[in-house]
Amino acid sequence: MCGFCGIVNFDKDISQDRHVIKEMFDTLSLRGPDEDGLFLDRHVNFGHKRLIVIDPENGSQPMSFSYQGNKYTIVYNGQIYNTKELKKILIDNGFDFEGHSDTEVLLKSYVHFGYELPKFLNGIFSFAIWDYKRKELFMCRDHFGIKPFFYTFTNNNFIFASEIKAILKHPDASSAVDDLGICELFGIGPSHTPGLTPFKEIFELKPGYFAVFDENGLKMEQYFSLETKPHEDSFDETCEKIKFYLEDSITRQLVSDVPLGMMLSGGLDSSIITAYASKHFENCKDMFKTFSVDYVDNDINFKKSDFQPNSDKEFIDLMIDRFGCNHTNIVLDTPELANALKQAMIARDMPGMADVDSSLYLFCREIKKDVSVVLSGECSDEIFAGYPWFFREDALSSNTFPWSIAITERQKLLNPNMASKICLKDYIDCRYQQALSEIEFLDSDSMETIEKRKISYLTLNWWMQTLLDRSDRMSMASGLEVRVPFCDHRLVQYMWNVPWEMKALNGREKGLLRYAMKDVLPREIVDRKKSPYPKTHNPNYLKAVKDILSNILNNPNAPIKSVLNEKYIKDILDSDGSAFTRPWFGQLMTGPQLMAYLCQVNMWLEEYRPKFIL
């Protein structure tokens, strides 16, 4: 895993602008702490920061390759999981290899397949390849946007990078935020509309797309989207295919030349990964490392709720006993969570999920002390219908994104002057209807399947993207690579067409997955009710974020006052968050988390100094 940036300018020689590209790629040092490289040419500059995972000696970037009178240069972030199959195809077609890095395979695969390459890839990736003869830049991002790719075009410079902060280091880049950006931040955020960022002139390459930039401009093409088709497999066949895809995906993602581990919460998803990984490490159990996270005094302060029905420890212990994990339990303290809010915001380049982000950042930072690669159970809930909104009538009939129904409260949070010019509800409604219009249905779909297709599509393309952003930014800010086996595009595509009646077997969240795993996992794990990523229940955290937010409001020059409603923020502060009557985002961003989010907003305004254009 790595970070990269680049500049293309057809109108002038930029080969002497070393200082510009270096300042950009220096912002990405946390993503690639092991090695860096620069490529300077007349019209193209590349910068790369490398986290070494595969082939330390031969995987350096930017990497160039000359073939049949042409030359190609790549910068790349990610991991290709079908490298072995691609390499065989290339060898059969006369290609030689100097090492075993997936970077070399990816670059030579582009030479062989051209624009068709993305259709042959299984992995997590974003990359850019400069073609000397055609004078064009080919760019691509993985099927679900697990790896980031941002770009802007200004003053004849096409500028791209793994993170927004790198783009903003270019002297011509703009930090302007217009009314659309405000709507993205406070109407959609911390999610976002695919392709957009809060910054007016900075965009993301959409998941499942490739793009080509040449002297005629920028052209984009979608190479992957969910295909709606009849599900013809029997129930037993469906279970077997799920098990095949999961085991194959997990096994592929256990390849590494550096130490590797698994996140283990004792929930269904991480336990599935642990169980299959155990088979892979059967003859080398000392390498079978798992990691869990908890918080100081959570054993004392834990409060059972519908969203967090039980704590993780007893289930983690059950998995350790069953599969012989070499386990580490990482315990975070309240002050750490609050103090890491700014670093988490900087990692995201915008306000995020507050301590849901900062806790993952701290967790990854500790894991990095032992391993450089870790597998996570992320994305299973999106694919197998694990969230409450798949089942709750109020969410299904809300006519908006079900994880973000506090639209009135969001509008009220805007500064009155700004609120008079912006209607968040209109913007949210527009994006919601636009998303629904992209869904393809079958004539044979039952009414229930149609409704569930809608919410599944929204969850896969909006909510899941937010969690994947979180996973990438928090882990890479720690120099750790996180892999997500459940997000294998073959599995997601297959599950997209499984009828709801089968997917929600016995009326349970992830009912089908539970049934398929009944012979793989202990019964207690299979039957365990969904419990989300653990959060602190320590009342000291509320005090910590209240203190930070109070200090912000006591500062007459705090930038948040020019954007948000100071009186409403004080009400939220004085009521410990209950003045904001519904969760800001998802189920867990209430009370302390909402106040922590407001702290992140002020930190973002101070750090990035956006120029508001309304």
XYZ file of C-alpha atoms in Angstrom:
614
model
C 0.000 0.000 0.000
C 1.218 3.423 -0.865
C 0.456 7.002 -1.696
C 1.050 8.715 -5.009
C 0.611 12.044 -6.755
C 1.206 13.440 -10.196
C 1.000 16.416 -12.550
C 0.440 16.470 -16.304
C 0.871 19.688 -18.290
C 0.996 19.614 -22.088
C 1.677 23.351 -22.432
C 5.018 23.688 -20.693
C 8.079 21.841 -19.475
C 7.498 20.866 -15.824
C 10.550 18.618 -15.482
C 12.275 21.266 -13.372
C 9.372 21.583 -10.932
C 10.818 19.033 -8.546
C 9.972 21.161 -5.522
C 6.254 21.139 -6.405
C 5.829 17.402 -6.757
C 8.057 16.815 -3.732
C 5.963 19.090 -1.527
C 2.874 17.228 -2.706
C 4.170 13.746 -2.069
C 5.717 14.649 1.277
C 2.141 14.997 2.607
C 1.685 11.279 1.868
C 4.610 10.029 3.967
C 2.363 8.220 6.450
C 0.839 6.146 3.630
C 4.269 4.989 2.493
C 6.873 5.123 5.260
C 9.341 2.657 3.739
C 10.519 4.141 0.435
C 9.896 7.047 -1.914
C 10.502 7.827 -5.563
C 10.171 10.638 -8.095
C 9.697 10.586 -11.856
C 10.306 13.876 -13.693
C 9.638 14.244 -17.422
C 8.902 17.138 -19.752
C 5.125 17.019 -19.401
C 4.664 14.536 -16.527
C 5.810 14.404 -12.921
C 5.063 11.491 -10.573
C 5.725 11.106 -6.856
C 5.358 7.925 -4.840
C 5.557 6.892 -1.170
C 5.801 3.143 -0.638
C 4.669 0.810 2.107
C 6.579 -2.385 1.305
C 4.360 -5.472 1.301
C 5.391 -7.513 -1.754
C 8.851 -7.892 -3.332
C 10.940 -5.361 -1.384
C 13.825 -5.458 -3.877
C 11.951 -5.153 -7.167
C 8.708 -3.289 -6.415
C 9.992 0.285 -6.247
C 7.936 3.054 -7.862
C 7.496 4.950 -10.069
C 8.172 1.893 -12.241
C 8.910 2.095 -15.985
C 8.823 -0.517 -18.735
C 9.897 -0.274 -22.370
C 8.160 -2.469 -24.926
C 8.150 -2.530 -28.742
C 9.429 1.025 -29.098
C 7.194 2.524 -26.429
C 7.672 3.289 -22.743
C 5.201 3.171 -19.838
C 5.524 4.477 -16.275
C 3.193 3.638 -13.363
C 2.364 4.891 -9.884
C 0.093 2.546 -7.998
C -1.575 2.025 -4.621
C -3.160 -1.295 -3.727
C -2.870 -5.029 -4.067
C -3.799 -7.257 -7.012
C -5.069 -10.611 -5.736
C -5.044 -12.481 -9.045
C -1.418 -11.625 -9.801
C -0.511 -15.285 -10.339
C -3.150 -15.799 -13.051
C -2.288 -12.549 -14.816
C 1.409 -13.322 -14.735
C 0.831 -16.697 -16.390
C -1.126 -15.033 -19.202
C 1.666 -12.517 -19.718
C 4.415 -15.166 -19.720
C 2.427 -17.175 -22.261
C 2.418 -14.026 -24.399
C 6.172 -13.490 -24.252
C 6.623 -11.160 -21.284
C 9.556 -11.592 -18.895
C 9.703 -10.534 -15.252
C 12.463 -9.140 -13.056
C 10.681 -9.763 -9.732
C 7.391 -10.921 -8.241
C 5.723 -7.616 -7.367
C 2.129 -7.027 -8.392
C 3.237 -3.574 -9.610
C 5.283 -5.133 -12.387
C 2.438 -7.485 -13.284
C -0.054 -4.604 -13.327
C 2.113 -2.413 -15.550
C 2.787 -5.191 -18.067
C -0.863 -6.231 -17.967
C -1.769 -2.726 -19.128
C 0.701 -3.034 -21.972
C -0.970 -6.318 -22.959
C -4.669 -5.582 -22.314
C -4.835 -1.802 -22.784
C -8.138 -0.204 -21.778
C -9.635 -3.663 -21.158
C -7.291 -4.246 -18.211
C -9.734 -3.326 -15.385
C -12.069 -6.145 -16.387
C -9.314 -8.632 -15.605
C -8.377 -7.319 -12.152
C -9.297 -8.715 -8.754
C -8.014 -6.493 -5.998
C -7.940 -3.121 -4.320
C -6.257 -0.530 -6.476
C -5.892 2.945 -7.827
C -3.158 3.715 -10.322
C -1.990 5.978 -13.126
C 0.093 4.946 -16.157
C 1.820 7.361 -18.511
C 1.996 6.175 -22.137
C 4.881 7.992 -23.870
C 3.947 7.294 -27.472
C 0.250 8.124 -27.119
C 0.981 11.016 -24.734
C -1.848 10.043 -22.439
C -2.437 9.227 -18.804
C -4.514 6.137 -18.030
C -6.084 6.090 -14.563
C -8.183 3.462 -12.819
C -9.871 2.813 -9.479
C -11.099 -0.483 -8.049
C -14.682 -1.748 -8.235
C -15.901 -0.254 -4.925
C -13.421 2.548 -4.260
C -11.419 0.800 -1.572
C -8.350 2.757 -2.688
C -8.688 6.534 -3.211
C -8.022 8.674 -6.275
C -8.572 12.467 -6.410
C -7.931 14.975 -9.193
C -8.333 18.572 -10.313
C -7.644 20.569 -13.465
C -6.351 24.109 -13.121
C -4.161 26.448 -15.196
C -3.510 23.655 -17.729
C -2.319 21.357 -14.939
C -4.021 18.019 -14.446
C -3.201 17.179 -10.823
C -4.000 13.889 -9.087
C -3.197 12.191 -5.791
C -4.180 9.529 -3.292
C -5.346 12.210 -0.862
C -6.780 15.710 -1.160
C -4.072 17.217 1.046
C -1.479 16.438 -1.611
C -3.478 18.219 -4.315
C -3.908 21.282 -2.107
C -0.120 21.579 -1.855
C 0.042 22.456 -5.556
C 0.281 26.266 -5.838
C -2.542 26.386 -8.414
C -4.998 24.169 -6.508
C -8.097 25.795 -5.035
C -9.695 25.183 -1.629
C -12.949 26.878 -2.672
C -16.174 25.468 -1.182
C -19.481 26.529 -2.782
C -23.097 25.785 -1.883
C -22.769 22.252 -3.275
C -19.768 21.666 -1.016
C -21.753 22.891 2.003
C -24.520 20.451 1.097
C -22.006 17.640 0.782
C -20.435 18.443 4.149
C -23.532 19.012 6.238
C -26.288 17.349 4.214
C -24.596 14.152 3.024
C -21.490 14.082 5.260
C -19.585 12.251 6.497
C -20.716 10.268 3.472
C -20.385 11.870 0.040
C -21.821 11.738 -3.455
C -19.673 9.438 -5.621
C -17.274 11.542 -7.669
C -17.517 14.659 -5.499
C -15.615 16.211 -2.597
C -16.494 19.277 -0.495
C -14.031 21.306 -2.573
C -15.538 22.940 -5.643
C -12.718 22.060 -8.037
C -11.470 18.743 -6.595
C -13.130 15.489 -7.640
C -12.663 11.779 -7.085
C -12.424 9.138 -9.769
C -15.579 7.121 -9.155
C -15.331 3.487 -8.057
C -15.528 1.097 -10.997
C -14.280 3.713 -13.484
C -11.174 4.322 -15.547
C -10.201 7.621 -17.148
C -7.858 8.836 -19.855
C -6.323 12.309 -19.918
C -4.629 13.598 -23.079
C -4.336 16.851 -25.033
C -8.051 16.644 -25.865
C -9.092 16.554 -22.218
C -10.451 13.988 -19.773
C -12.583 11.006 -20.762
C -14.150 8.538 -18.314
C -15.679 5.112 -18.720
C -17.391 2.780 -16.276
C -15.993 -0.735 -16.397
C -17.984 -2.230 -13.512
C -21.496 -1.923 -12.158
C -23.790 -4.367 -10.419
C -25.611 -6.473 -12.998
C -29.209 -7.359 -12.206
C -30.154 -10.848 -13.375
C -32.248 -13.780 -12.157
C -30.806 -15.846 -9.326
C -31.061 -19.445 -10.559
C -29.097 -21.334 -7.889
C -30.869 -23.454 -5.310
C -30.549 -22.646 -1.623
C -27.843 -25.282 -1.096
C -25.958 -24.144 -4.218
C -26.135 -20.557 -2.980
C -24.615 -21.525 0.369
C -21.805 -23.425 -1.325
C -20.970 -20.541 -3.649
C -20.880 -18.106 -0.734
C -18.455 -20.384 1.077
C -16.327 -20.759 -2.059
C -16.116 -17.022 -2.749
C -15.305 -16.249 0.871
C -12.598 -18.875 1.246
C -11.081 -17.985 -2.117
C -11.101 -14.263 -1.391
C -9.658 -14.660 2.101
C -6.950 -17.067 0.952
C -5.899 -14.764 -1.891
C -5.618 -11.870 0.518
C -3.304 -13.724 2.915
C -0.392 -13.296 0.492
C 2.310 -11.019 1.888
C 6.092 -10.727 2.162
C 5.712 -8.914 5.509
C 3.951 -9.894 8.780
C 0.160 -10.140 8.455
C -2.751 -10.415 10.903
C -6.536 -10.327 11.346
C -8.853 -7.947 13.182
C -10.998 -10.103 15.474
C -14.017 -8.767 17.357
C -15.750 -12.087 18.004
C -18.510 -11.031 15.621
C -19.655 -13.154 12.699
C -17.630 -11.390 10.010
C -14.186 -11.183 11.586
C -14.649 -14.709 12.915
C -15.273 -16.034 9.395
C -11.989 -14.502 8.225
C -10.187 -15.900 11.275
C -11.591 -19.392 10.706
C -10.513 -19.589 7.071
C -7.165 -17.951 7.805
C -6.585 -20.584 10.478
C -6.636 -23.280 7.795
C -4.050 -21.323 5.808
C -1.738 -20.979 8.835
C -2.356 -24.516 10.103
C 1.326 -25.443 9.973
C 2.640 -22.110 11.286
C 0.322 -21.056 14.113
C 2.902 -18.621 15.514
C 2.262 -16.455 12.440
C -1.506 -16.525 13.003
C -1.931 -13.134 14.676
C -5.259 -11.566 15.615
C -6.052 -8.191 17.173
C -9.025 -6.762 19.057
C -9.767 -3.334 20.504
C -11.368 -2.317 23.790
C -11.427 0.734 26.040
C -10.331 1.450 29.593
C -13.159 0.693 32.055
C -15.552 -0.552 29.348
C -16.082 -3.632 31.487
C -17.474 -1.292 34.146
C -19.279 1.242 31.965
C -20.733 -0.962 29.200
C -24.465 -0.429 28.742
C -26.494 -2.896 26.720
C -28.578 -1.433 23.864
C -30.381 -2.581 20.732
C -27.354 -1.553 18.682
C -24.717 -2.970 21.052
C -26.346 -5.948 22.790
C -23.179 -7.434 24.286
C -19.455 -6.869 24.652
C -16.860 -8.691 22.595
C -14.553 -10.367 25.109
C -16.319 -13.695 25.700
C -16.712 -14.260 21.955
C -13.093 -13.353 21.225
C -11.985 -15.822 23.902
C -14.151 -18.494 22.278
C -12.435 -17.918 18.908
C -8.970 -17.955 20.478
C -9.695 -21.293 22.132
C -11.186 -22.820 18.972
C -8.604 -21.675 16.434
C -5.430 -21.142 18.455
C -4.926 -17.481 17.581
C -1.823 -15.602 18.653
C -3.987 -12.801 20.017
C -3.366 -9.230 21.177
C -6.062 -7.157 22.876
C -5.395 -3.449 22.448
C -6.908 -1.186 25.107
C -7.419 2.509 24.337
C -7.976 5.223 26.904
C -10.426 8.133 26.817
C -7.887 10.962 26.481
C -6.326 9.211 23.490
C -9.668 9.142 21.627
C -10.249 12.853 22.112
C -6.659 13.825 21.361
C -6.665 11.826 18.111
C -9.731 13.592 16.660
C -7.565 16.073 14.769
C -5.246 13.421 13.344
C -8.279 11.406 12.219
C -9.748 14.477 10.517
C -6.458 15.205 8.746
C -6.249 11.583 7.619
C -9.717 11.962 6.019
C -9.102 15.543 4.814
C -12.531 16.473 6.192
C -14.735 16.006 9.266
C -15.561 12.331 9.596
C -17.100 9.895 12.032
C -15.472 11.485 15.093
C -14.176 8.919 17.600
C -15.422 6.096 15.364
C -12.553 7.297 13.152
C -10.035 8.213 15.841
C -10.436 4.888 17.642
C -9.727 2.977 14.419
C -6.711 5.202 13.795
C -5.335 4.401 17.257
C -6.170 0.710 16.850
C -4.308 0.567 13.526
C -1.356 2.440 14.980
C -0.980 -0.246 17.649
C -1.448 -3.124 15.182
C 1.308 -1.623 13.016
C 3.797 -2.322 15.809
C 3.404 -6.062 15.059
C 2.298 -6.374 11.430
C 2.063 -4.294 8.248
C -1.013 -5.982 6.764
C -4.310 -6.867 8.417
C -7.606 -8.364 7.194
C -10.906 -6.822 8.302
C -14.530 -7.993 8.273
C -15.660 -4.663 6.796
C -18.445 -4.740 4.165
C -20.215 -7.931 5.214
C -23.175 -6.024 6.676
C -23.661 -4.162 3.401
C -23.551 -7.310 1.287
C -25.497 -9.716 3.521
C -28.070 -7.244 4.949
C -26.743 -6.808 8.456
C -27.984 -3.326 9.320
C -31.177 -2.487 11.232
C -32.448 -0.304 8.387
C -32.907 -3.377 6.203
C -35.658 -4.448 8.610
C -37.098 -1.309 10.197
C -40.220 0.087 8.577
C -39.434 3.680 9.578
C -36.112 3.446 7.743
C -37.599 1.757 4.677
C -40.315 4.395 4.377
C -38.159 7.409 5.219
C -37.680 8.400 1.543
C -34.102 9.364 2.263
C -30.788 7.750 3.133
C -31.760 5.583 6.133
C -28.564 6.232 8.072
C -29.049 9.996 7.889
C -32.659 10.914 8.626
C -31.992 13.951 10.852
C -32.458 16.357 7.935
C -34.312 19.055 9.892
C -31.662 19.018 12.601
C -28.877 19.229 10.016
C -30.493 22.305 8.455
C -30.888 23.903 11.867
C -27.185 23.379 12.544
C -26.208 25.748 9.715
C -25.384 29.364 10.485
C -28.653 31.360 9.904
C -27.091 33.399 7.102
C -25.905 30.255 5.356
C -29.180 28.437 6.053
C -31.124 31.201 4.287
C -29.246 30.414 1.053
C -29.080 26.640 1.240
C -31.789 23.983 1.535
C -30.152 20.740 2.550
C -33.363 18.752 2.109
C -33.648 19.681 -1.580
C -30.067 18.619 -2.168
C -30.413 15.358 -0.231
C -33.675 14.558 -2.038
C -31.984 15.166 -5.390
C -29.073 12.858 -4.604
C -31.407 10.213 -3.172
C -33.624 10.161 -6.267
C -30.592 10.195 -8.537
C -29.227 7.120 -6.764
C -32.552 5.273 -7.004
C -32.756 6.008 -10.743
C -29.547 4.025 -11.280
C -31.027 0.754 -10.009
C -32.116 -1.954 -12.423
C -34.982 -4.253 -11.393
C -36.314 -7.530 -12.759
C -39.936 -8.127 -13.710
C -39.769 -11.216 -11.517
C -38.674 -9.267 -8.407
C -41.168 -9.456 -5.572
C -42.273 -6.158 -4.021
C -40.143 -6.956 -1.011
C -37.102 -7.710 -3.158
C -37.618 -4.408 -5.035
C -37.649 -2.449 -1.784
C -34.624 -4.324 -0.492
C -32.763 -3.806 -3.774
C -33.218 -0.076 -3.277
C -31.837 -0.029 0.219
C -29.087 -2.498 -0.725
C -27.966 -0.293 -3.603
C -27.847 2.789 -1.404
C -25.972 0.888 1.271
C -23.408 -0.553 -1.145
C -22.749 2.653 -3.073
C -23.054 5.311 -0.372
C -22.771 3.948 3.162
C -20.151 1.307 2.351
C -18.022 3.902 0.568
C -17.936 5.952 3.774
C -16.685 2.997 5.793
C -14.137 2.078 3.129
C -12.871 5.674 3.181
C -12.578 5.404 6.956
C -10.753 2.099 6.752
C -8.245 3.314 4.162
C -7.491 6.728 5.665
C -7.198 5.621 9.300
C -5.074 2.572 8.496
C -2.817 4.275 5.961
C -2.246 7.180 8.369
C -0.652 4.470 10.509
C 1.331 2.883 7.672
C -0.893 -0.203 7.844
C -2.557 -1.979 4.929
C -6.133 -3.145 5.575
C -7.664 -5.747 3.262
C -11.401 -6.383 3.020
C -12.156 -9.917 1.721
C -15.940 -9.451 1.889
C -15.620 -6.690 -0.711
C -14.478 -9.100 -3.434
C -16.462 -7.928 -6.471
C -17.408 -11.497 -7.401
C -19.088 -12.049 -4.030
C -20.830 -8.655 -4.069
C -22.127 -9.252 -7.576
C -23.388 -12.711 -6.650
C -25.172 -11.537 -3.498
C -26.781 -8.610 -5.332
C -29.153 -11.015 -7.083
C -29.906 -13.370 -4.194
C -33.620 -12.866 -3.382
C -34.423 -11.151 -0.134
C -36.426 -14.120 1.105
C -33.226 -16.182 0.945
C -30.801 -13.482 2.091
C -32.780 -12.732 5.276
C -33.283 -16.375 6.177
C -35.500 -16.815 9.241
C -36.088 -13.063 9.259
C -32.617 -12.427 10.691
C -29.944 -9.974 9.725
C -27.375 -11.913 7.678
C -29.552 -15.003 8.021
C -28.175 -16.676 4.895
C -24.563 -16.046 5.878
C -25.221 -17.429 9.352
C -26.677 -20.620 7.901
C -23.806 -21.039 5.434
C -21.284 -20.712 8.273
C -22.963 -23.092 10.735
C -20.337 -25.794 10.170
C -17.425 -23.348 10.037
C -17.848 -21.402 13.291
C -18.911 -22.126 16.886
C -22.679 -21.953 17.315
C -22.368 -19.040 19.782
C -20.652 -16.945 17.113
C -23.150 -17.879 14.396
C -26.084 -16.953 16.647
C -24.565 -13.783 18.099
C -26.623 -10.682 17.350
C -24.851 -8.045 15.285
C -22.728 -5.715 17.372
C -21.016 -2.759 15.650
C -17.428 -1.601 15.900
C -16.858 -1.120 19.645
C -16.950 2.369 21.136
C -16.077 3.717 24.547
C -18.807 3.865 27.185
C -16.628 5.821 29.607
C -18.372 9.027 30.792
C -14.945 10.675 30.842
C -15.075 10.766 27.041
C -18.174 12.951 27.147
C -16.358 15.308 29.511
C -13.278 15.372 27.266
C -15.143 16.359 24.094
C -17.334 18.814 26.013
C -14.184 20.544 27.232
C -12.768 20.758 23.704
C -16.019 22.069 22.260
C -16.476 24.559 25.125
C -13.004 25.951 24.504
C -13.845 26.333 20.828
C -17.028 28.271 21.591
C -15.186 30.451 24.103
C -12.810 31.522 21.365
C -14.321 34.612 19.664
C -12.388 33.816 16.482
C -13.395 30.156 16.199
C -14.147 29.633 12.495
C -17.034 27.241 13.200
C -19.139 30.239 14.275
C -19.162 31.608 10.731
C -20.457 28.322 9.331
C -22.666 26.702 11.971
C -25.341 27.924 14.370
C -23.543 28.906 17.577
C -26.736 28.946 19.662
C -27.695 25.443 18.551
C -24.185 24.174 19.276
C -24.468 25.596 22.801
C -27.800 23.809 23.220
C -26.160 20.558 22.103
C -23.296 21.168 24.497
C -25.507 22.025 27.470
C -27.737 18.991 26.909
C -24.851 16.514 26.434
C -25.996 16.123 22.828
C -29.671 15.367 23.421
C -30.757 18.702 21.880
C -29.879 17.045 18.562
C -32.730 14.551 18.742
C -31.568 11.906 16.257
C -28.189 10.374 15.370
C -26.094 12.553 13.083
C -25.020 9.526 11.046
C -25.693 5.801 11.384
C -26.716 4.623 14.836
C -23.728 5.593 16.949
C -23.075 9.291 16.223
C -25.095 10.706 19.092
C -24.203 12.703 22.211
C -20.406 12.577 22.648
C -19.846 11.525 19.034
C -21.855 14.479 17.696
C -19.904 16.901 19.859
C -16.658 15.297 18.727
C -17.812 15.770 15.128
C -18.390 19.485 15.773
C -14.870 19.684 17.173
C -13.605 18.103 13.946
C -15.504 20.691 11.888
C -13.666 23.499 13.669
C -10.351 21.675 13.335
C -10.986 21.271 9.600
C -11.800 24.942 9.148
C -8.601 25.913 10.987
C -6.365 23.412 9.212
C -7.659 23.594 5.612
C -8.968 27.170 5.552
C -11.556 26.592 2.833
C -12.670 29.632 0.851
C -16.470 29.742 0.959
C -18.194 30.952 -2.202
C -21.937 31.386 -1.726
